[in-house]
Coordinates of C-alpha atoms and ligand atoms in Angstrom, one line a residue:
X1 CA -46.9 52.3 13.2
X2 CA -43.9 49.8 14.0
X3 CA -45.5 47.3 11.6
X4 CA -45.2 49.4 8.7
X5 CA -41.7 50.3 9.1
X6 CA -40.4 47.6 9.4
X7 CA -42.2 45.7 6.2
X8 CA -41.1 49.2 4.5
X9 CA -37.3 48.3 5.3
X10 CA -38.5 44.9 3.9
X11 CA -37.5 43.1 7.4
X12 CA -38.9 39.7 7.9
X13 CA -42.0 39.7 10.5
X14 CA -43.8 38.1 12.2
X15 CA -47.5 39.3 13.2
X16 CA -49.5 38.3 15.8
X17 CA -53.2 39.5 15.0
X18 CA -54.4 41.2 17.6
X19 CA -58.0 40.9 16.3
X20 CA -57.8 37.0 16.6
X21 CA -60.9 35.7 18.5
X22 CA -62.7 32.6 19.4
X23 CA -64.4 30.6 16.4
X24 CA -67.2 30.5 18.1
X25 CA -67.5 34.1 18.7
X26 CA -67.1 35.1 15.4
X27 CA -68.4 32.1 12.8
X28 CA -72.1 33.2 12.9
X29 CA -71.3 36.5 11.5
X30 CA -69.0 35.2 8.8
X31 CA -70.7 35.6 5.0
X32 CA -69.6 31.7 4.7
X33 CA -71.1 28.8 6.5
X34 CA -69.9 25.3 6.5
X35 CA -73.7 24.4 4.7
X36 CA -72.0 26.5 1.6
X37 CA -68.6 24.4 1.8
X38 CA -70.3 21.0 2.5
X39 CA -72.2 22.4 -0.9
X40 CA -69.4 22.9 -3.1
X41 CA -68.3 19.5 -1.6
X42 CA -71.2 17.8 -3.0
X43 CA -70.8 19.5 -6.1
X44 CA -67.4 18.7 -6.8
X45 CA -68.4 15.0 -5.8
X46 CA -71.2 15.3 -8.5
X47 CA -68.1 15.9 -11.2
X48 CA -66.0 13.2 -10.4
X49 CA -67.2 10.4 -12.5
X50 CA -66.9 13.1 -15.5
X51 CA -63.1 14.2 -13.7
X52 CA -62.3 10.7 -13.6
X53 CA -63.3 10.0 -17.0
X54 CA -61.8 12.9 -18.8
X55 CA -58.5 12.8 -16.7
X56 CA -57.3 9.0 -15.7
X57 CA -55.0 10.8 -13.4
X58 CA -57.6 12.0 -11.0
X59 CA -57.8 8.7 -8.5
X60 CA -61.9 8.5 -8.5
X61 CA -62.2 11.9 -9.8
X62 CA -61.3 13.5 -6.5
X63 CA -58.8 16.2 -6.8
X64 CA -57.0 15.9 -3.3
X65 CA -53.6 15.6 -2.1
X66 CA -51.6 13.9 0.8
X67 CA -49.6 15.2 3.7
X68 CA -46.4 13.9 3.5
X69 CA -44.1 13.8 7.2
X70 CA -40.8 15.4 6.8
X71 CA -38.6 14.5 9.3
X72 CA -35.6 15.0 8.1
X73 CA -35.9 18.3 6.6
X74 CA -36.7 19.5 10.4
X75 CA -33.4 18.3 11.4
X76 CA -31.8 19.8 8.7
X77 CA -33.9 23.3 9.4
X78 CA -32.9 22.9 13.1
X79 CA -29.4 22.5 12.0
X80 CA -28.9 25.3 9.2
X81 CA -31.0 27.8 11.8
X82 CA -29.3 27.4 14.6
X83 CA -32.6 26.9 16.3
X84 CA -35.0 24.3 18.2
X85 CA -38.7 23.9 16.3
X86 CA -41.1 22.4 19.1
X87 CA -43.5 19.7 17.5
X88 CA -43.1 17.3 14.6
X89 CA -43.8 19.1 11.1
X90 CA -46.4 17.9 8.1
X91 CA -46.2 19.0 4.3
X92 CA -49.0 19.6 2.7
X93 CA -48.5 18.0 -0.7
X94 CA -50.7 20.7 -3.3
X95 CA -47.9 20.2 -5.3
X96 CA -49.1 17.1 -6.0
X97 CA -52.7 17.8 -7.1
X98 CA -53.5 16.9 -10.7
X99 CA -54.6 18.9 -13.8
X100 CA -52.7 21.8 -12.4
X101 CA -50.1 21.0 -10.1
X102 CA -50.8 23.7 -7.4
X103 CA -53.7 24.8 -5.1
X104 CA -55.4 26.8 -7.4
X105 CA -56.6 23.3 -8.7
X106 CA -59.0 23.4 -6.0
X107 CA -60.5 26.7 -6.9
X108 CA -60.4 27.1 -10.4
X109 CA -61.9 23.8 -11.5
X110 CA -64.6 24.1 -9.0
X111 CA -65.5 27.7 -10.1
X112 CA -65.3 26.5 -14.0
X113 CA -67.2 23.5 -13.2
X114 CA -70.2 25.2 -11.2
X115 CA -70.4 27.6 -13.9
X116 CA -70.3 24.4 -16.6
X117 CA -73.4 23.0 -14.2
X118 CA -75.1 26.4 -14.5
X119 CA -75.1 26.4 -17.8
X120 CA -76.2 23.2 -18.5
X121 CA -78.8 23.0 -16.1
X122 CA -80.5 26.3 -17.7
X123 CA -80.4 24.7 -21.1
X124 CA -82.1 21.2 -19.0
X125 CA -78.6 20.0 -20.8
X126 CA -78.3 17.6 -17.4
X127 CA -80.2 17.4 -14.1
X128 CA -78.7 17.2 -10.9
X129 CA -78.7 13.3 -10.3
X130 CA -77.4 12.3 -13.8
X131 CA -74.3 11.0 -14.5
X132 CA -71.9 13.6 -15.1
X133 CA -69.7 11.4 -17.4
X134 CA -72.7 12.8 -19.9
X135 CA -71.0 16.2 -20.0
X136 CA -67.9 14.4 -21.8
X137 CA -70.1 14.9 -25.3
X138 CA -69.5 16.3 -28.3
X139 CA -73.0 18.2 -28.0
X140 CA -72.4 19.6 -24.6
X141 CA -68.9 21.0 -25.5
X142 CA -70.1 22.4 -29.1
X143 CA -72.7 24.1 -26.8
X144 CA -70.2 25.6 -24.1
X145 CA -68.2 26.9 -27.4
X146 CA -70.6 30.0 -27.6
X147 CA -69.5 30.6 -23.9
X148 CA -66.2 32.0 -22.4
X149 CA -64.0 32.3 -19.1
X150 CA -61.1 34.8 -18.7
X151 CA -59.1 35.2 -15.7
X152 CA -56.2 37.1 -14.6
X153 CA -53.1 35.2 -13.2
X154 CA -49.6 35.4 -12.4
X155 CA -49.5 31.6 -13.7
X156 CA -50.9 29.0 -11.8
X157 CA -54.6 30.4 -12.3
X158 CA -54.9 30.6 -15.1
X159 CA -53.2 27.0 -15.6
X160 CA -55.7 25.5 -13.7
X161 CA -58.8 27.2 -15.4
X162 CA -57.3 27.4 -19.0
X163 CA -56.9 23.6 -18.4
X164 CA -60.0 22.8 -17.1
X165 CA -62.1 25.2 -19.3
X166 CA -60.6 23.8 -22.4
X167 CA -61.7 20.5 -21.9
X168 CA -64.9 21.3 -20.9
X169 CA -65.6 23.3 -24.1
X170 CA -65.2 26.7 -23.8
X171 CA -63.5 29.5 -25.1
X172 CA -60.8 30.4 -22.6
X173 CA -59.0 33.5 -22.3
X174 CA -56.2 34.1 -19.4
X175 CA -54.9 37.6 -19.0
X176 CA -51.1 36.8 -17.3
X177 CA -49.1 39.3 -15.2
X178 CA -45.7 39.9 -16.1
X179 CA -44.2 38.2 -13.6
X180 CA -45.9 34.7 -15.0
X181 CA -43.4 32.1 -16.1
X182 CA -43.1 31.7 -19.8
X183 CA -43.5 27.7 -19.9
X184 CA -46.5 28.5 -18.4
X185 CA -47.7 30.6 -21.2
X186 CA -46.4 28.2 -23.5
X187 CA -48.2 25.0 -21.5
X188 CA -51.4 26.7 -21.9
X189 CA -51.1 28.2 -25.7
X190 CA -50.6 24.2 -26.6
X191 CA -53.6 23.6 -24.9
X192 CA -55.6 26.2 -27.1
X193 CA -55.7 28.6 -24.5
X194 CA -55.4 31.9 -25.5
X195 CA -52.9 33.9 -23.6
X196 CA -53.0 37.6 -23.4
X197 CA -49.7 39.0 -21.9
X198 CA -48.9 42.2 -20.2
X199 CA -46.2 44.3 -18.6
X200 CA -47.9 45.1 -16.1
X201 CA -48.6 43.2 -12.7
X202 CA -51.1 41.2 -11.5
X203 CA -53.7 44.0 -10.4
X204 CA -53.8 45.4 -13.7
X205 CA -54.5 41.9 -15.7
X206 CA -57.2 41.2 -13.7
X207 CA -58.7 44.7 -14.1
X208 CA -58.3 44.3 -18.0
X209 CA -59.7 41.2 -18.0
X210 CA -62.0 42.2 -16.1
X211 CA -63.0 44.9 -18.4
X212 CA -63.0 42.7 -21.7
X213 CA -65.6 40.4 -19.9
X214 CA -68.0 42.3 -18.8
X215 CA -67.9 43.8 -22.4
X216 CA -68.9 40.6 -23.6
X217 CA -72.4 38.9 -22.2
X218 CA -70.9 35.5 -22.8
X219 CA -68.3 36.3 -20.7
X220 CA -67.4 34.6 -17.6
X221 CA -65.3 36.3 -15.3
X222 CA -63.3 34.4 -13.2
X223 CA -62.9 37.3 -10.3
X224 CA -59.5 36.4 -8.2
X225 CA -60.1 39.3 -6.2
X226 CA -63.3 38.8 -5.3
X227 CA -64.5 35.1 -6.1
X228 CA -66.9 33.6 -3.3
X229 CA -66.4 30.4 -5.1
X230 CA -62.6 30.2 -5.8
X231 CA -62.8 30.4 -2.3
X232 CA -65.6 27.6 -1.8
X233 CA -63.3 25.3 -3.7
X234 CA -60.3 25.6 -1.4
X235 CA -62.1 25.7 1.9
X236 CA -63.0 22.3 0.8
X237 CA -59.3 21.0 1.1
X238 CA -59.2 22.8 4.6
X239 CA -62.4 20.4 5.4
X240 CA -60.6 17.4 4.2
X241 CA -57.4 17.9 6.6
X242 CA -59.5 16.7 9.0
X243 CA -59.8 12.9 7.8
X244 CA -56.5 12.4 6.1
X245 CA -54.8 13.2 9.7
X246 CA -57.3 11.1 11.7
X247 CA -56.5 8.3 8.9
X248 CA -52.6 9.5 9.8
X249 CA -53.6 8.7 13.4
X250 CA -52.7 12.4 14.4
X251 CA -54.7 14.1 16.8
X252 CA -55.3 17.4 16.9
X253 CA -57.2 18.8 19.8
X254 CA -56.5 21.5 22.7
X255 CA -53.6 19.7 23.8
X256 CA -52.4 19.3 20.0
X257 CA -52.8 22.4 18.3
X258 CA -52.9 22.2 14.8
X259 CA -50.7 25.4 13.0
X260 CA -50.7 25.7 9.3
X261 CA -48.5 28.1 7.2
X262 CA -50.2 29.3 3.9
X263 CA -48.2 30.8 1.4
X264 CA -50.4 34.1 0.5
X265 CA -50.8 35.7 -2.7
X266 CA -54.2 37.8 -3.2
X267 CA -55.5 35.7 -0.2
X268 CA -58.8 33.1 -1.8
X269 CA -56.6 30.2 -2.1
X270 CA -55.0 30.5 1.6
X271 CA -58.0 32.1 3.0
X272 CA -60.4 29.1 2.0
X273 CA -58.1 26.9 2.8
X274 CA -58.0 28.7 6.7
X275 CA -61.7 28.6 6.6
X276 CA -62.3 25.4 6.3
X277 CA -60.2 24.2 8.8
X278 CA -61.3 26.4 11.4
X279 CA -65.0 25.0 10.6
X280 CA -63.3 21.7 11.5
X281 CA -61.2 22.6 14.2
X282 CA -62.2 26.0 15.6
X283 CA -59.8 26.8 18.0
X284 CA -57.5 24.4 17.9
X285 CA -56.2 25.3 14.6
X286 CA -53.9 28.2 14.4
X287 CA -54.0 29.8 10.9
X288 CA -50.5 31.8 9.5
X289 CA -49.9 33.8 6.0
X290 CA -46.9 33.7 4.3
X291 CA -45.8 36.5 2.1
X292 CA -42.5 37.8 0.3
X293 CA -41.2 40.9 1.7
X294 CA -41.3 42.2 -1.2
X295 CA -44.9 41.5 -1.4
X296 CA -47.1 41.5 1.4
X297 CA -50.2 43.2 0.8
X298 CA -52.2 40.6 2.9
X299 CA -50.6 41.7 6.0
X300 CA -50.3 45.3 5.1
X301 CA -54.2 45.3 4.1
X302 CA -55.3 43.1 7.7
X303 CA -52.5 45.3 10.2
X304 CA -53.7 48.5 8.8
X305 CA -57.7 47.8 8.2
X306 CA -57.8 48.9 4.9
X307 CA -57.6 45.7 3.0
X308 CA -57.6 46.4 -0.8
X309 CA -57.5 50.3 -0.2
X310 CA -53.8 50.0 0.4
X311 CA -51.0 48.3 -1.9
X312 CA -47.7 47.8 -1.3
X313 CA -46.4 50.2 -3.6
X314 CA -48.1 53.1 -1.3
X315 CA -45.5 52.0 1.4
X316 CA -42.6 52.2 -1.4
X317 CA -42.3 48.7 -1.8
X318 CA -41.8 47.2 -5.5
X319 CA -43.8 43.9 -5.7
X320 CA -41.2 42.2 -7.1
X321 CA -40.7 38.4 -6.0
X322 CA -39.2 34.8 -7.3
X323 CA -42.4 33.6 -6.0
X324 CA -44.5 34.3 -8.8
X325 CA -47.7 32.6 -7.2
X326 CA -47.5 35.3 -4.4
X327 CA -46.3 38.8 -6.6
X328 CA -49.2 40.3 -5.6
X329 CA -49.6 44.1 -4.4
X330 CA -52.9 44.6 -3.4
X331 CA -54.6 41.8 -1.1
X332 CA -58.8 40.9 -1.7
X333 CA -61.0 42.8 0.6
X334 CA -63.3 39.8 0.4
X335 CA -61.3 37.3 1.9
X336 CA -59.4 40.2 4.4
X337 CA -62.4 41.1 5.9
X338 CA -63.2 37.0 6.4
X339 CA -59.7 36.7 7.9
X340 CA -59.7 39.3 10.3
X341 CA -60.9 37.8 13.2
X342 CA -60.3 34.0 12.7
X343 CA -56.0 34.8 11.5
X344 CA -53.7 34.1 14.6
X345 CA -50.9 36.0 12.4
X346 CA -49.2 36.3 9.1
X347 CA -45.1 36.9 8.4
X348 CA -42.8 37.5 5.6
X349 CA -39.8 35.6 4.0
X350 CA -37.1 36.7 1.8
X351 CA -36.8 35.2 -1.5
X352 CA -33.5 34.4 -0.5
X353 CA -34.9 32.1 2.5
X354 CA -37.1 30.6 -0.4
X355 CA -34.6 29.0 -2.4
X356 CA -32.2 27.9 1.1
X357 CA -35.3 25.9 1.7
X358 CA -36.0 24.5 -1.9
X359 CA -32.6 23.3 -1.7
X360 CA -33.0 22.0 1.7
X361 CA -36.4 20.0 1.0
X362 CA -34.8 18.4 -2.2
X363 CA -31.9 17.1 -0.5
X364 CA -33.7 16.4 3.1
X365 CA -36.8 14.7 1.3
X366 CA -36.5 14.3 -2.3
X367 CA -39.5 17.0 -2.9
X368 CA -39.1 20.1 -5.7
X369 CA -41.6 22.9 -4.8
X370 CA -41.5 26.1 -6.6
X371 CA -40.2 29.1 -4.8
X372 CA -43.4 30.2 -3.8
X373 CA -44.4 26.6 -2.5
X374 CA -41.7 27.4 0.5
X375 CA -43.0 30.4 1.9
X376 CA -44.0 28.2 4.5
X377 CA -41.6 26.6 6.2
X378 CA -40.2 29.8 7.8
X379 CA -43.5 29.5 9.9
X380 CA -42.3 26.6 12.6
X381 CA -39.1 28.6 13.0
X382 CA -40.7 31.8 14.0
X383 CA -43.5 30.5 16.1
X384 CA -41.4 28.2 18.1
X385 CA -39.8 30.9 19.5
X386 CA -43.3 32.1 21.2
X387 CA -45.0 28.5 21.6
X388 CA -42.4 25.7 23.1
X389 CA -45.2 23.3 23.3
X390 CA -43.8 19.6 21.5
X391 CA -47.2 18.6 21.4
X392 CA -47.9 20.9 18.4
X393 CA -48.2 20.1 14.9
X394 CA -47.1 22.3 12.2
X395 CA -48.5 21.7 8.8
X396 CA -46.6 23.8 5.8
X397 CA -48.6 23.9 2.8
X398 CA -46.4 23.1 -0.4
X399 CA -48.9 24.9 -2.9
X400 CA -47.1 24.1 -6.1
X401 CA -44.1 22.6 -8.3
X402 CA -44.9 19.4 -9.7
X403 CA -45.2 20.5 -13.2
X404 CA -42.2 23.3 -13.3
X405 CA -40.2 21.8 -16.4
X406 CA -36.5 20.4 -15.7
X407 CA -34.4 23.4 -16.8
X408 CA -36.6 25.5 -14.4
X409 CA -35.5 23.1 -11.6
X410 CA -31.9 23.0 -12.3
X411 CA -31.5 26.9 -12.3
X412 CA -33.4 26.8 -8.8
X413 CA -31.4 23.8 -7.0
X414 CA -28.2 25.7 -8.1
X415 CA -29.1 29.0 -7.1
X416 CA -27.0 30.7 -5.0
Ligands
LIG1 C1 -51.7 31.3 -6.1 C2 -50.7 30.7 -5.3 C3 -50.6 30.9 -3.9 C4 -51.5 31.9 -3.2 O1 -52.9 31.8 -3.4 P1 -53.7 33.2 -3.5 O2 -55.1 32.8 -3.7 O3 -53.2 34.0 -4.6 O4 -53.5 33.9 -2.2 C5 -49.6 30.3 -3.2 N1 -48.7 29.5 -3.8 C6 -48.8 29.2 -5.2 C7 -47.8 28.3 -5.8 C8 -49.8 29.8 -5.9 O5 -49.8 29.6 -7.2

């Protein structure tokens, strides 16, 4: 297979899927319908008094970010690659979202609040048409103190659902990959979070963690790999595209296709986000992962089929990536299978291409992202060269970097 080679010589790719069909051929057999997201929407609209009350950040307790234009920054790309990108280019600013400062804002505090509403529900703690500022009570927390969350994360997880958890009232334990930043060990220890660190990568954190929870029956475990409702909460940004660009006045229709590039790590974050748009847009929107070279099990598990029964160490590559949000070796099943039909394509970046454009962006527009934040922007270049349409509009999604401390920044913006 061509494919495999050439990931194995760790050569940037693009992939075109050649599964890629209709929406409406496929969405009726799809384990996810838009009733579920509009559900999680309604859930996370429940919360937002209680959001809005517990962090004054949160403008009306809605966790959402905007999309920024960058017009400069595609000059500049143009410029530094030699190259012509057809169509204007939006950034979409998870950076930006509160409590965590990535897109796993979207899953993780939807999955930790669902649970919270479980919980309390059960216990007739709160009914459904309360006021959830009630769960910010010194009864409800004591009583979400018997309970506890783990996760495994290379960082930004387990930021957002130490965070979130901690507040809430429970126990929190987050099970970190080697390859997880140390202020981000150090953000969530001041938080009372306890952090358990290994050595190992991401796929064996989550499998420990997964272990110690299930050895414990109040245990929650916060499953990465296979988590229908991580995934609920970031389909709910990909619904929410939809309104923020009619409010920009863009349209997006079969004249104006609409192509996103998700940076991809185990897939739920991206893959929600994908599905969501394509319940808004179907066909119109054209869906691209982003992966390290050095990491792309997403690609590896969709181009060969076998979706978490293949990592990228079984095609001799080492998993080892800048882009800490995307070090992952072995890509969900759960959201691969999803994928499969509804992905136009998927590519990989060097880390090296990472930091030109961190640099780039922070000159061009005044924007830090973390590495893995950029994975993006390679997208416009690489599918201009097949579509040389001007009426399309490429959306990058910048998935982190507003809370990455100073010192961080300055040893990325010098890089060389
Ligand atoms: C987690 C993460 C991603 C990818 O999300 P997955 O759900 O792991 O695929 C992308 N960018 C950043 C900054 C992340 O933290």
């Amino acid at each position: 297979m061509g494919i495999i080679d050439d990931l194995k010589l760790l050569k940037e790719i693009i992939w075109y899927n050649p599964s890629y069909t209709r929406f409406d051929d496929v969405k009726y057999n799809l384990p996810i319908t838009l009733e579920d997201v509009l559900d999680a929407e309604a859930r996370l609209k429940r919360f937002a008094p209680y959001l809005e009350k517990i962090f004054p950040e949160v403008e009306n307790g809605i966790i959402e970010s905007p999309i920024s234009r960058i017009n400069n920054m595609k000059n500049r790309m143009e410029k530094d690659f030699d190259t012509k990108i057809y169509g204007k280019i939006l950034l979409k600013r998870d950076d930006l979202l509160p409590i965590a400062g990535s897109i796993k804002a979207r899953g993780g505090i939807y999955e930790v609040l669902k649970h919270a509403e479980e919980l309390a529900l059960k216990e007739n703690l709160i009914s459904l048409d309360d006021d959830y500022r009630k769960f910010d009570n010194k009864e409800i927390r004591e009583f979400f103190s018997q309970y506890t969350i783990q996760v495994g994360s290379t960082g930004n997880l387990g930021l957002s659902i130490g965070t979130i958890s901690a507040k809430v009232g429970f126990n929190v334990i987050v099970h970190m990959s080697s390859d997880a930043k140390q202020w981000k060990k150090d953000m969530l220890r001041e938080k009372g979070v306890k952090v358990v660190e290994y050595s190992s990568d991401y796929s064996k954190a989550v499998e420990e963690g997964r272990r110690l929870s299930y050895n414990d029956p109040k245990s929650y475990f916060i499953d990465d790999e296979n988590s229908r409702d991580l995934f609920l909460g970031y389909a709910v940004g990909g619904i929410r595209v939809k309104r923020q660009l009619e409010d920009m006045g863009i349209i997006v229709d079969k004249e104006h296709p609409l192509f996103i590039y998700l940076p991809c790590g185990v897939g739920g974050g991206p893959g929600g986000v994908a599905y969501g748009l394509k319940l808004m847009y179907g066909n119109n929107v054209h869906c691209f992962f982003a992966e390290p070279t050095r990491s792309p099990a997403m690609l590896l598990g969709l181009a060969t089929g076998k979706h978490d029964e293949i990592s990228v160490e079984d095609i001799g590559l080492d998993n080892k990536t800048e882009a800490d949000g995307l070090a992952v070796g072995r890509a969900s099943a759960f959201v691969g299978k999803i994928m499969e039909k509804i992905l136009t394509g998927a590519y990989t970046i060097e880390d090296q291409k990472l930091y030109v454009f961190l640099k780039e962006l922070y000159y061009e527009e005044n924007i830090f992202l973390e590495p893995s934040a950029l994975a993006g922007f390679l997208g416009p270049i690489l599918t201009s060269e097949k579509y040389k349409n001007e009426n399309i509009v490429h959306m990058c999604w910048a998935t982190g970097g507003s809370l990455v401390p100073k010192e961080s920044r300055g040893k990325f913006l010098t890089m060389k």
